[in-house]
Short mmCIF file of C-alpha atoms in Angstrom, two decimals:
data_model
loop_
_atom_site.label_atom_id
_atom_site.label_comp_id
_atom_site.label_asym_id
_atom_site.label_seq_id
_atom_site.Cartn_x
_atom_site.Cartn_y
_atom_site.Cartn_z
CA MET A 1 -14.16 4.86 25.73
CA ILE A 2 -10.66 5.67 25.02
CA THR A 3 -9.39 8.48 23.06
CA VAL A 4 -6.02 8.31 21.93
CA SER A 5 -3.70 11.25 22.77
CA ARG A 6 -2.38 13.79 19.87
CA GLY A 7 1.04 13.07 19.96
CA ALA A 8 0.25 8.97 19.78
CA ARG A 9 -2.00 9.98 17.24
CA LEU A 10 1.06 11.54 15.41
CA GLY A 11 3.90 9.19 16.33
CA TYR A 12 0.81 6.00 15.11
CA GLY A 13 0.39 8.21 11.63
CA VAL A 14 4.48 9.28 10.92
CA GLY A 15 4.51 5.81 10.10
CA SER A 16 3.40 5.26 7.13
CA PHE A 17 6.00 7.53 6.33
CA CYS A 18 7.66 4.23 5.61
CA THR A 19 4.55 1.64 3.94
CA ALA A 20 3.23 4.03 1.91
CA THR A 21 6.66 5.31 0.39
CA PHE A 22 7.80 1.36 0.37
CA ALA A 23 4.33 0.46 -1.79
CA ALA A 24 4.59 3.20 -3.94
CA VAL A 25 8.25 3.92 -4.49
CA PRO A 26 8.77 0.56 -5.79
CA GLY A 27 5.44 0.24 -7.58
CA LEU A 28 5.28 3.26 -9.67
CA LEU A 29 9.82 2.69 -10.97
CA LEU A 30 11.22 -0.39 -10.26
CA LEU A 31 8.90 -2.20 -13.29
CA TYR A 32 10.63 1.23 -15.24
CA TYR A 33 13.91 1.02 -14.55
CA MET A 34 14.68 -2.48 -14.99
CA THR A 35 12.53 -1.93 -18.56
CA ASN A 36 13.66 1.76 -19.76
CA TYR A 37 17.96 1.80 -17.70
CA LEU A 38 18.58 -2.57 -17.08
CA ALA A 39 17.27 -3.39 -20.36
CA VAL A 40 15.64 -6.33 -18.76
CA PRO A 41 13.04 -8.08 -20.27
CA ALA A 42 9.00 -6.29 -20.22
CA TRP A 43 8.47 -10.20 -19.20
CA LEU A 44 10.70 -10.85 -16.03
CA ALA A 45 11.18 -7.03 -15.20
CA GLY A 46 7.79 -8.70 -14.55
CA VAL A 47 8.77 -11.35 -12.13
CA VAL A 48 11.19 -9.50 -11.11
CA VAL A 49 8.94 -6.91 -8.81
CA THR A 50 6.45 -10.60 -8.29
CA ALA A 51 8.49 -12.91 -7.02
CA PRO A 52 9.43 -11.74 -3.58
CA LYS A 53 5.79 -11.09 -2.79
CA VAL A 54 5.42 -14.46 -2.78
CA TRP A 55 7.84 -15.25 0.60
CA ASP A 56 5.96 -12.11 2.31
CA LEU A 57 2.96 -15.32 1.89
CA VAL A 58 5.04 -17.07 4.49
CA ILE A 59 7.27 -14.56 6.95
CA ASN A 60 4.14 -11.66 7.47
CA PRO A 61 1.87 -14.24 9.38
CA LEU A 62 4.99 -15.76 11.07
CA VAL A 63 5.85 -12.35 12.40
CA GLY A 64 2.26 -11.24 13.11
CA ARG A 65 2.60 -14.19 15.17
CA TRP A 66 5.40 -13.70 16.56
CA SER A 67 4.75 -10.59 17.68
CA ASP A 68 1.04 -11.45 19.21
CA ARG A 69 3.00 -13.58 21.38
CA THR A 70 5.84 -11.27 22.39
CA THR A 71 6.34 -9.83 25.85
CA SER A 72 8.56 -6.90 25.76
CA ARG A 73 8.73 -3.21 28.55
CA TRP A 74 7.47 -1.81 25.05
CA GLY A 75 5.22 -3.61 24.73
CA PRO A 76 4.34 -7.23 21.82
CA ARG A 77 4.42 -4.48 18.69
CA ARG A 78 7.01 -1.45 19.20
CA PRO A 79 10.08 -4.54 19.32
CA TRP A 80 9.23 -5.20 15.59
CA LEU A 81 8.54 -1.42 14.45
CA LEU A 82 12.77 -0.78 15.62
CA ALA A 83 13.78 -4.13 13.74
CA GLY A 84 13.02 -2.84 11.08
CA ALA A 85 13.93 0.76 10.84
CA CYS A 86 17.53 -0.56 11.29
CA THR A 87 17.76 -2.93 8.14
CA LEU A 88 14.78 -1.73 5.99
CA PRO A 89 16.34 1.11 4.40
CA VAL A 90 19.73 -0.20 3.92
CA LEU A 91 18.56 -2.92 2.19
CA PHE A 92 16.04 -0.19 -0.50
CA PHE A 93 19.05 1.85 -0.94
CA LEU A 94 20.96 -1.08 -2.39
CA VAL A 95 17.82 -2.10 -5.10
CA PHE A 96 18.70 0.65 -6.83
CA ALA A 97 22.12 1.19 -6.17
CA GLY A 98 23.48 -2.17 -7.59
CA PRO A 99 26.47 -2.45 -9.70
CA PRO A 100 26.28 -1.75 -13.81
CA LEU A 101 24.24 -4.95 -14.93
CA ARG A 102 22.43 -5.22 -17.58
CA GLY A 103 19.61 -7.83 -18.63
CA VAL A 104 18.97 -10.99 -16.67
CA PRO A 105 22.12 -10.59 -14.57
CA ALA A 106 20.61 -7.47 -13.56
CA ALA A 107 17.13 -9.19 -13.52
CA LEU A 108 18.71 -11.14 -10.36
CA TYR A 109 20.28 -8.98 -8.58
CA VAL A 110 17.62 -6.69 -7.26
CA GLY A 111 15.32 -9.76 -7.46
CA ALA A 112 17.68 -10.80 -4.43
CA CYS A 113 17.63 -7.31 -3.54
CA PHE A 114 13.32 -6.97 -3.45
CA MET A 115 13.12 -9.65 -1.20
CA ALA A 116 15.79 -9.10 1.63
CA ALA A 117 14.24 -5.51 1.49
CA ALA A 118 10.21 -6.83 1.62
CA THR A 119 11.37 -9.65 4.50
CA ALA A 120 12.71 -5.69 6.74
CA TYR A 121 9.35 -4.46 6.14
CA ALA A 122 7.31 -7.59 6.36
CA LEU A 123 8.51 -6.98 10.30
CA PHE A 124 7.63 -3.31 10.17
CA GLU A 125 4.23 -3.07 8.52
CA VAL A 126 3.06 -6.36 9.77
CA PRO A 127 2.70 -4.91 13.77
CA TYR A 128 2.17 -1.64 12.45
CA LYS A 129 -0.85 -2.30 11.49
CA ALA A 130 -1.59 -4.25 14.32
CA MET A 131 -1.41 -1.52 16.26
CA PRO A 132 -4.79 0.77 15.66
CA ALA A 133 -7.07 -1.99 17.07
CA GLU A 134 -5.33 -2.74 20.85
CA MET A 135 -5.23 1.64 20.89
CA THR A 136 -8.78 2.10 21.21
CA GLY A 137 -12.02 -0.11 20.98
CA ASP A 138 -14.94 2.57 20.21
CA TYR A 139 -15.95 2.34 16.25
CA HIS A 140 -16.21 5.37 15.06
CA GLU A 141 -12.61 6.62 16.96
CA ARG A 142 -11.00 4.07 14.81
CA THR A 143 -11.39 5.78 11.78
CA SER A 144 -11.08 9.91 13.41
CA LEU A 145 -7.12 7.43 14.46
CA LEU A 146 -6.17 6.47 11.14
CA GLN A 147 -7.22 9.15 9.45
CA TRP A 148 -3.63 10.69 10.01
CA ARG A 149 -2.69 7.40 9.24
CA MET A 150 -4.16 8.72 5.69
CA VAL A 151 -2.89 12.28 5.88
CA PHE A 152 0.92 10.88 6.16
CA ILE A 153 -0.31 8.74 3.83
CA GLY A 154 -1.06 11.23 1.64
CA VAL A 155 2.19 13.05 2.05
CA ALA A 156 4.70 10.19 0.80
CA THR A 157 2.17 9.58 -1.89
CA ALA A 158 3.27 12.79 -3.58
CA ILE A 159 6.71 12.21 -1.87
CA SER A 160 6.74 9.13 -3.84
CA GLY A 161 5.22 10.61 -7.09
CA ILE A 162 6.64 13.59 -6.97
CA ALA A 163 10.32 13.98 -4.90
CA ALA A 164 11.71 10.40 -6.08
CA PRO A 165 10.78 10.57 -9.92
CA ALA A 166 12.19 14.54 -9.66
CA ILE A 167 15.09 12.81 -8.06
CA VAL A 168 15.81 10.91 -10.64
CA ASN A 169 15.57 12.71 -13.35
CA GLY A 170 17.87 15.09 -12.45
CA SER A 171 20.53 12.98 -10.30
CA GLY A 172 18.94 9.30 -11.22
CA TYR A 173 18.40 6.48 -8.86
CA ARG A 174 21.25 6.31 -6.80
CA THR A 175 20.34 9.88 -5.15
CA MET A 176 17.01 8.74 -5.66
CA ALA A 177 17.53 5.78 -3.12
CA LEU A 178 19.71 7.49 -1.08
CA VAL A 179 17.14 10.30 0.19
CA ILE A 180 14.14 7.72 0.24
CA ALA A 181 15.69 5.41 2.62
CA VAL A 182 16.62 8.06 4.68
CA ILE A 183 13.15 8.73 4.63
CA LEU A 184 12.19 5.17 5.82
CA LEU A 185 14.28 5.66 8.92
CA ALA A 186 12.99 8.81 9.95
CA ALA A 187 9.46 7.53 9.95
CA MET A 188 10.61 4.44 10.66
CA LEU A 189 11.82 5.49 14.34
CA GLY A 190 9.59 8.50 14.57
CA THR A 191 6.53 5.96 15.16
CA PHE A 192 8.88 3.07 17.69
CA PHE A 193 9.39 6.90 20.30
CA GLY A 194 5.78 8.42 18.91
CA THR A 195 3.65 5.24 19.95
CA ALA A 196 5.60 5.03 23.06
CA ARG A 197 2.74 5.46 25.28
CA ALA A 198 0.07 5.48 22.99
CA PRO A 199 -2.94 2.70 25.39
CA MET A 200 -3.34 0.09 24.51
CA THR A 201 -6.31 -2.21 24.57
CA GLY A 202 -6.24 -5.10 23.23
CA ALA A 203 -6.31 -8.61 24.92
CA PRO A 204 -3.81 -8.70 27.39
CA GLU A 205 -2.80 -13.56 26.30
CA PRO A 206 -2.03 -14.16 23.38
CA ASP A 207 -2.83 -17.18 21.45
CA ALA A 208 -1.18 -19.86 22.38
CA GLY A 209 -2.92 -22.63 20.07
CA GLY A 210 -0.77 -23.77 16.81
CA TRP A 211 -0.21 -21.76 13.76
CA ARG A 212 -2.81 -23.07 11.38
CA ALA A 213 -5.20 -23.28 14.02
CA GLN A 214 -5.23 -19.67 14.62
CA LEU A 215 -5.15 -19.26 10.70
CA ALA A 216 -7.74 -21.22 10.14
CA ALA A 217 -9.64 -18.93 13.35
CA ALA A 218 -9.28 -15.92 11.09
CA LYS A 219 -10.18 -18.05 7.54
CA GLY A 220 -12.79 -18.43 9.71
CA ASN A 221 -14.21 -15.30 10.02
CA PRO A 222 -16.63 -14.59 6.72
CA ALA A 223 -16.12 -10.34 7.20
CA PHE A 224 -12.51 -10.92 7.43
CA VAL A 225 -12.59 -12.92 4.22
CA TRP A 226 -15.12 -11.50 2.79
CA LEU A 227 -13.15 -8.26 3.45
CA LEU A 228 -9.77 -9.37 2.14
CA VAL A 229 -11.19 -10.44 -0.79
CA LEU A 230 -12.36 -6.74 -1.46
CA SER A 231 -9.05 -4.91 -0.28
CA CYS A 232 -6.75 -7.34 -2.82
CA THR A 233 -9.25 -6.41 -6.02
CA GLN A 234 -8.47 -2.40 -4.50
CA MET A 235 -5.30 -3.08 -4.48
CA VAL A 236 -4.51 -4.99 -7.94
CA ALA A 237 -6.23 -1.95 -9.62
CA VAL A 238 -4.01 0.18 -7.37
CA SER A 239 -0.62 -1.50 -8.18
CA MET A 240 -1.76 -1.69 -12.02
CA MET A 241 -1.89 2.49 -11.97
CA GLU A 242 1.10 2.62 -10.47
CA ALA A 243 3.37 0.07 -12.74
CA ALA A 244 1.56 2.12 -15.74
CA ALA A 245 2.20 5.79 -14.29
CA PRO A 246 5.56 6.46 -15.68
CA TYR A 247 4.55 5.10 -19.62
CA PHE A 248 1.80 6.82 -18.87
CA ALA A 249 3.84 10.34 -19.29
CA ALA A 250 6.13 9.25 -21.80
CA TYR A 251 4.17 7.66 -24.37
CA THR A 252 -0.16 9.23 -23.59
CA ILE A 253 1.46 13.01 -22.20
CA GLY A 254 3.93 12.99 -24.20
CA ASP A 255 6.66 13.94 -21.54
CA PRO A 256 8.11 11.52 -18.25
CA ARG A 257 8.17 14.02 -16.24
CA ALA A 258 4.32 14.64 -15.79
CA THR A 259 5.00 12.07 -13.68
CA SER A 260 5.41 13.99 -10.44
CA SER A 261 2.47 16.46 -11.89
CA LEU A 262 0.27 13.50 -12.14
CA PHE A 263 1.46 12.48 -8.40
CA ALA A 264 0.51 15.32 -6.68
CA ALA A 265 -2.68 15.18 -8.94
CA LEU A 266 -3.45 11.80 -6.76
CA ALA A 267 -2.16 13.18 -4.05
CA GLY A 268 -3.64 16.24 -3.51
CA PRO A 269 -7.52 14.19 -2.52
CA ILE A 270 -5.75 12.05 0.62
CA LEU A 271 -4.12 15.36 2.20
CA LEU A 272 -7.18 17.15 1.71
CA THR A 273 -10.65 14.67 2.72
CA MET A 274 -10.02 13.67 5.10
CA PRO A 275 -12.34 15.45 7.65
CA LEU A 276 -15.56 14.88 4.28
CA TRP A 277 -13.97 11.31 4.28
CA VAL A 278 -15.20 10.12 7.87
CA TRP A 279 -17.93 12.66 8.35
CA LEU A 280 -19.33 10.64 5.12
CA SER A 281 -18.47 7.22 7.42
CA ARG A 282 -20.50 8.05 10.81
CA ARG A 283 -23.27 9.75 8.23
CA TYR A 284 -23.98 6.65 5.75
CA ASP A 285 -21.83 4.02 8.10
CA LYS A 286 -18.20 3.00 6.23
CA ARG A 287 -20.63 0.26 3.62
CA GLY A 288 -21.87 3.13 1.72
CA ALA A 289 -18.94 5.24 2.25
CA MET A 290 -16.43 3.29 0.72
CA VAL A 291 -18.99 2.40 -2.07
CA LEU A 292 -19.18 5.78 -3.20
CA ALA A 293 -15.14 6.42 -2.53
CA GLY A 294 -14.96 3.04 -5.14
CA LEU A 295 -17.61 4.82 -7.57
CA LEU A 296 -15.39 8.18 -7.09
CA PHE A 297 -12.30 6.43 -7.61
CA GLY A 298 -13.42 4.25 -10.83
CA VAL A 299 -15.65 6.24 -13.01
CA GLY A 300 -12.91 9.20 -12.09
CA THR A 301 -10.28 6.02 -13.83
CA LEU A 302 -11.89 5.49 -16.67
CA ALA A 303 -12.91 9.26 -17.95
CA ALA A 304 -8.40 9.52 -17.62
CA THR A 305 -9.28 7.03 -20.86
CA LEU A 306 -9.78 10.80 -22.66
CA THR A 307 -6.68 11.84 -22.08
CA PRO A 308 -5.40 11.24 -25.85
CA LEU A 309 -7.55 13.52 -27.47
CA VAL A 310 -8.55 16.03 -24.67
CA GLY A 311 -5.13 16.17 -23.50
CA ALA A 312 -2.56 16.45 -20.32
CA TRP A 313 -4.88 18.96 -18.50
CA TYR A 314 -7.60 16.09 -18.52
CA ALA A 315 -5.73 13.16 -17.20
CA HIS A 316 -4.42 15.65 -14.17
CA ALA A 317 -7.91 17.13 -13.68
CA SER A 318 -9.57 13.10 -13.92
CA LEU A 319 -7.01 11.94 -11.73
CA LEU A 320 -7.93 14.59 -9.21
CA LEU A 321 -11.21 12.62 -8.31
CA VAL A 322 -9.27 9.21 -8.88
CA GLY A 323 -7.50 10.59 -5.49
CA THR A 324 -10.39 11.05 -3.71
CA GLY A 325 -11.93 8.26 -4.21
CA ILE A 326 -8.45 5.99 -3.26
CA ALA A 327 -8.02 8.43 0.23
CA GLY A 328 -11.34 7.28 1.11
CA VAL A 329 -11.46 2.99 -0.17
CA GLN A 330 -7.23 3.51 1.81
CA LEU A 331 -9.35 4.66 5.67
CA LEU A 332 -11.34 3.13 5.17
CA GLN A 333 -10.14 -0.42 4.61
CA PHE A 334 -8.09 -0.17 7.56
CA SER A 335 -10.94 1.27 9.84
CA MET A 336 -12.87 -2.32 8.75
CA LEU A 337 -9.69 -4.53 9.50
CA ALA A 338 -9.28 -2.41 13.26
CA ASP A 339 -13.26 -3.14 13.77
CA ILE A 340 -12.68 -6.71 12.90
CA ILE A 341 -10.21 -7.25 14.67
CA ALA A 342 -11.47 -5.16 18.14
CA LEU A 343 -14.38 -8.04 17.61
CA ASP A 344 -12.39 -11.61 17.35
CA ALA A 345 -10.79 -10.06 20.13
CA SER A 346 -13.99 -9.12 22.45
CA ALA A 347 -15.27 -12.48 21.42
CA THR A 348 -12.45 -14.98 23.35
CA GLY A 349 -10.14 -12.69 25.36
CA LYS A 350 -6.78 -13.74 23.37
CA ARG A 351 -4.49 -11.81 21.34
CA ARG A 352 -3.72 -12.20 17.76
CA ALA A 353 -4.43 -9.28 16.05
CA GLY A 354 -0.36 -10.04 14.13
CA VAL A 355 -2.37 -12.89 12.83
CA PHE A 356 -4.92 -11.39 11.44
CA THR A 357 -2.59 -8.38 10.04
CA GLY A 358 -0.06 -11.13 9.33
CA LEU A 359 -1.91 -12.81 6.89
CA TRP A 360 -3.66 -10.05 6.12
CA THR A 361 -0.24 -7.18 4.63
CA ALA A 362 1.29 -11.26 2.78
CA ILE A 363 -1.41 -11.51 0.53
CA GLU A 364 -1.99 -7.96 -0.03
CA SER A 365 1.83 -7.96 -0.84
CA GLY A 366 1.59 -10.81 -2.85
CA VAL A 367 -1.49 -9.29 -4.65
CA SER A 368 -0.86 -5.65 -5.23
CA SER A 369 3.00 -7.00 -7.55
CA LEU A 370 0.36 -8.57 -9.24
CA GLY A 371 -0.68 -5.30 -10.68
CA ALA A 372 3.58 -4.90 -12.03
CA LEU A 373 2.96 -8.03 -13.78
CA LEU A 374 -0.34 -7.23 -14.92
CA PHE A 375 1.32 -4.66 -16.59
CA GLY A 376 3.68 -6.69 -17.58
CA ALA A 377 1.89 -8.87 -19.57
CA VAL A 378 -0.49 -5.80 -21.18
CA LEU A 379 2.90 -4.08 -22.68
CA THR A 380 4.12 -7.64 -23.96
CA ILE A 381 1.12 -8.27 -26.07
CA GLY A 382 0.97 -4.72 -26.85
CA GLY A 383 5.03 -5.05 -27.88
CA PHE A 384 6.35 -2.69 -26.19
CA ILE A 385 10.32 -3.03 -26.75
CA SER A 386 12.85 -2.22 -24.54
CA SER A 387 15.25 -0.19 -24.01
CA ASP A 388 18.71 1.36 -22.11
CA PRO A 389 19.59 4.92 -22.51
CA SER A 390 22.07 4.60 -24.56
CA THR A 391 20.13 2.19 -27.41
CA PRO A 392 16.25 4.60 -27.29
CA VAL A 393 13.42 3.24 -29.07
CA ALA A 394 10.23 4.89 -30.86
CA GLN A 395 7.32 2.56 -29.54
CA PRO A 396 4.82 0.90 -31.74
CA ASP A 397 0.92 2.17 -31.11
CA SER A 398 0.31 -1.01 -30.29
CA ALA A 399 2.81 -0.81 -27.15
CA VAL A 400 1.28 3.35 -26.84
CA THR A 401 -1.48 1.82 -26.58
CA ALA A 402 -1.26 -0.70 -24.16
CA VAL A 403 -0.04 1.40 -21.73
CA LEU A 404 -3.68 4.00 -22.08
CA LEU A 405 -5.31 0.84 -21.07
CA GLY A 406 -3.34 -0.64 -18.57
CA GLN A 407 -3.12 3.04 -17.17
CA THR A 408 -7.39 3.12 -17.18
CA ALA A 409 -9.82 1.12 -18.86
CA ILE A 410 -8.86 -2.28 -17.08
CA PRO A 411 -7.80 -0.95 -13.29
CA ALA A 412 -11.37 0.83 -13.50
CA VAL A 413 -12.84 -1.99 -14.12
CA ILE A 414 -11.48 -4.23 -11.70
CA ILE A 415 -12.59 -1.43 -9.03
CA LEU A 416 -15.70 -1.04 -10.69
CA VAL A 417 -15.78 -4.77 -9.26
CA ALA A 418 -15.00 -4.16 -6.09
CA VAL A 419 -17.72 -1.57 -5.75
CA VAL A 420 -20.70 -4.26 -6.31
CA MET A 421 -18.37 -6.59 -3.75
CA THR A 422 -18.71 -3.85 -1.03
CA LEU A 423 -22.28 -4.31 -0.87
CA ARG A 424 -22.06 -7.72 0.69
CA TYR A 425 -19.65 -7.15 2.77
CA ARG A 426 -21.64 -6.55 6.42
CA LEU A 427 -19.98 -5.88 9.97
CA THR A 428 -21.61 -2.05 10.14
CA ALA A 429 -23.86 -2.34 13.44
CA PRO A 430 -21.07 0.02 16.04
CA VAL A 431 -18.69 -1.95 17.60
CA THR A 432 -17.45 -1.03 20.70
CA VAL A 433 -15.41 -3.12 23.27
#
């Protein structure tokens, strides 16, 4: 067994500042930014958040295949990390720092910038997620390696959910975009340099087959397909809650600034419970631990439905339970994915981790945007009225109810469906390659 050094673990883990921040900040703030600052109708704002993700279905598998076939003195993945670092921070800044547009023109501008940023993000994300399967061949060592990634995800979640809204409330969206862009740049460069001496244990030869054959091989892997469907179901619930959070703070709790403290409650368990989930995955295997994590996530989310009756403190307590569940879900998702990729490489002798992660991230990215789209639809059905700061409006009771259900009951049902799906995951025997 190859044990990954502490330096390589840290170097790999810091990249999650990028992946988690880019996923969370637009998911948390972009819909609200468009409906409440740019006067974009809720349905159109939902489309804008969703539309660039369709492009991921094309670009992510291509990046994965390109990285599989890359030969360089930096290895097959790291050149792509650097390409993403040189492009994503600038494009992210432009999403929130556009000209003074309103309505449809604003939606078109934000959509174009978000599309370009999603492309740059793919250059980093796909090779990044392929690396754990190639850094160690041991079943449990992969979980231990990925707990470092989850610690950084917890910190990034705190930055995204606490610092980003606080900067917006204090200095505006443009300042927030600049600060987050700098964080993205530092994280991406940190991973590029920090993984320079990481071990490479995956298959040495890239798969020479055509892209259709490679995708068919991924789709023909039952464990991969089932884990992907499971992950996407979980992601819909997470992304819907992210999109709903600013509305939940403003209209259910009654304080827009509560977005930061809600995310603090969510991020705390992610930072603190990683050793517990690693132990649980060893004690009950990864599938058993995933079932427990999903139950905590779903029960905590459903419990938050009572917030209007109990108060803000209760919402924060519920999110502590949700955060504990999300920590386990996310850790185990990627540990299971690394197992599947490593087993495929061992069985075939071909390097196609990029194909698996490209397909995974493309579909997951598209599905994650459904959360904002679904929540936008829930707001529309509830009669939510879009506005800008110069013309505030009072929302009807139906819109306030829609916000509550979109943050709590609907995601809870989705995640509990995912718990049932977890029971059908079959790759539980130790995989050492």
